[in-house]
Short mmCIF file of C-alpha atoms in Angstrom, two decimals:
data_model
loop_
_atom_site.label_atom_id
_atom_site.label_comp_id
_atom_site.label_asym_id
_atom_site.label_seq_id
_atom_site.Cartn_x
_atom_site.Cartn_y
_atom_site.Cartn_z
CA MET S 6 -52.81 32.23 84.12
CA GLY S 7 -54.97 29.89 82.06
CA HIS S 8 -57.50 32.75 81.28
CA ALA S 9 -54.56 35.07 80.43
CA LEU S 10 -53.35 32.49 77.81
CA ARG S 11 -56.75 31.58 76.41
CA HIS S 12 -57.82 35.18 75.99
CA THR S 13 -54.32 36.13 74.54
CA ALA S 14 -54.68 33.24 72.09
CA GLU S 15 -58.21 34.07 70.96
CA LEU S 16 -57.14 37.64 70.19
CA LEU S 17 -53.74 36.76 68.52
CA CYS S 18 -54.59 33.59 66.84
CA ASP S 19 -51.62 31.79 65.81
CA VAL S 20 -48.85 34.01 67.53
CA PRO S 21 -46.78 31.70 69.80
CA LEU S 22 -46.97 32.59 73.57
CA ILE S 23 -44.47 32.88 76.24
CA VAL S 24 -44.81 33.49 79.81
CA THR S 25 -42.31 35.92 80.50
CA GLU S 26 -42.54 36.61 84.39
CA ASN S 27 -44.36 34.51 87.08
CA GLY S 28 -43.44 34.32 90.65
CA ILE S 29 -43.97 35.53 94.26
CA ALA S 30 -41.81 37.58 96.62
CA THR S 31 -41.48 35.41 99.73
CA GLY S 32 -38.72 34.19 101.92
CA ASP S 33 -40.59 30.92 102.30
CA ASP S 34 -39.53 28.74 99.32
CA ILE S 35 -42.28 26.04 99.99
CA ARG S 36 -44.71 28.95 99.33
CA ARG S 37 -42.91 29.77 96.14
CA ILE S 38 -43.21 26.11 95.00
CA ASP S 39 -47.02 26.04 95.97
CA TYR S 40 -47.61 29.48 94.35
CA CYS S 41 -45.93 28.44 90.97
CA THR S 42 -47.67 25.17 90.91
CA GLY S 43 -51.05 26.62 90.15
CA PRO S 44 -49.81 28.74 86.99
CA LEU S 45 -47.61 25.93 85.62
CA GLY S 46 -50.68 23.55 85.72
CA GLU S 47 -52.53 26.06 83.73
CA VAL S 48 -49.72 26.42 81.24
CA ALA S 49 -49.76 22.52 80.92
CA ALA S 50 -53.65 22.70 80.43
CA ALA S 51 -53.27 25.26 77.83
CA LEU S 52 -50.62 23.03 76.04
CA LYS S 53 -52.96 20.34 76.27
CA ASP S 54 -55.64 22.32 74.62
CA GLY S 55 -53.40 23.21 71.75
CA ILE S 56 -52.23 26.58 72.55
CA ASP S 57 -48.88 27.37 71.32
CA VAL S 58 -47.14 28.15 74.83
CA ARG S 59 -43.46 28.20 74.00
CA GLY S 60 -42.02 28.98 77.32
CA TYR S 61 -42.24 29.89 80.89
CA LEU S 62 -39.96 32.22 82.70
CA ALA S 63 -40.05 32.37 86.54
CA TRP S 64 -39.59 35.69 88.17
CA SER S 65 -36.75 35.81 88.96
CA GLY S 66 -33.44 33.71 88.63
CA LEU S 67 -31.90 35.52 91.32
CA ASP S 68 -32.77 37.69 94.44
CA TYR S 69 -31.76 41.17 93.83
CA TYR S 70 -31.57 44.62 95.41
CA GLU S 71 -34.79 46.53 94.83
CA TRP S 72 -36.59 49.55 96.46
CA GLY S 73 -33.46 49.73 98.90
CA SER S 74 -33.47 46.22 100.17
CA TYR S 75 -32.65 42.65 99.45
CA ARG S 76 -36.18 41.87 100.51
CA PRO S 77 -38.59 40.84 98.99
CA ALA S 78 -36.75 37.73 97.67
CA PHE S 79 -38.23 36.84 94.45
CA GLY S 80 -35.31 34.67 93.27
CA LEU S 81 -34.93 30.83 92.74
CA ILE S 82 -31.22 31.39 93.59
CA ALA S 83 -30.34 33.33 96.98
CA VAL S 84 -27.64 36.03 96.76
CA GLY S 85 -25.54 37.00 99.82
CA PRO S 86 -25.97 40.71 100.43
CA GLU S 87 -22.48 40.71 101.77
CA THR S 88 -20.60 38.23 99.80
CA PHE S 89 -22.83 37.95 96.74
CA ALA S 90 -22.67 34.26 96.93
CA ARG S 91 -25.21 32.34 95.06
CA THR S 92 -27.25 29.52 96.50
CA PRO S 93 -29.79 27.59 94.67
CA LYS S 94 -33.03 27.22 96.57
CA HIS S 95 -35.15 24.10 96.69
CA SER S 96 -37.48 26.04 94.30
CA ALA S 97 -34.74 25.81 91.61
CA HIS S 98 -34.18 22.37 91.97
CA TRP S 99 -37.98 21.86 91.90
CA LEU S 100 -38.42 23.79 88.73
CA GLY S 101 -35.32 22.28 87.25
CA ARG S 102 -36.65 18.70 87.79
CA LEU S 103 -40.06 19.81 86.45
CA GLY S 104 -38.26 20.96 83.06
CA ARG S 105 -36.35 17.79 83.03
CA THR S 106 -39.29 15.23 83.77
CA ARG S 107 -42.42 17.52 82.64
CA GLU S 108 -44.34 16.04 85.75
CA LEU S 109 -46.02 18.59 87.85
CA PRO S 110 -46.27 17.77 91.57
CA ARG S 111 -49.51 18.72 92.88
CA THR S 112 -48.84 18.76 96.63
CA ARG S 113 -46.08 20.09 99.20
CA ALA S 114 -45.13 16.46 99.85
CA ALA S 115 -44.61 15.49 96.23
CA SER S 116 -42.29 18.36 95.63
#
């Protein structure tokens, strides 16, 4: 993520950047948090270095039907395949807390 942001900023000069999709397909929500911690740390480092990053969008907000299945699970919010009931996952609360506090936990225990 850091290399991509720096390389793009170098090519485009003063164009603001937005990370439009970042996530992992997994049923293990702790793994999702661990996965997102690295790229979000790179976004924070790029901001600290003066790169104009205006946003980060997790992929995806909701689990969804893809390729004939409700798996893989990309979403921060689980969707029941029978009822379509939505249930925020721990990762949704974690990302929300990060957005409010701007503090990126570095370990599972800190999340």
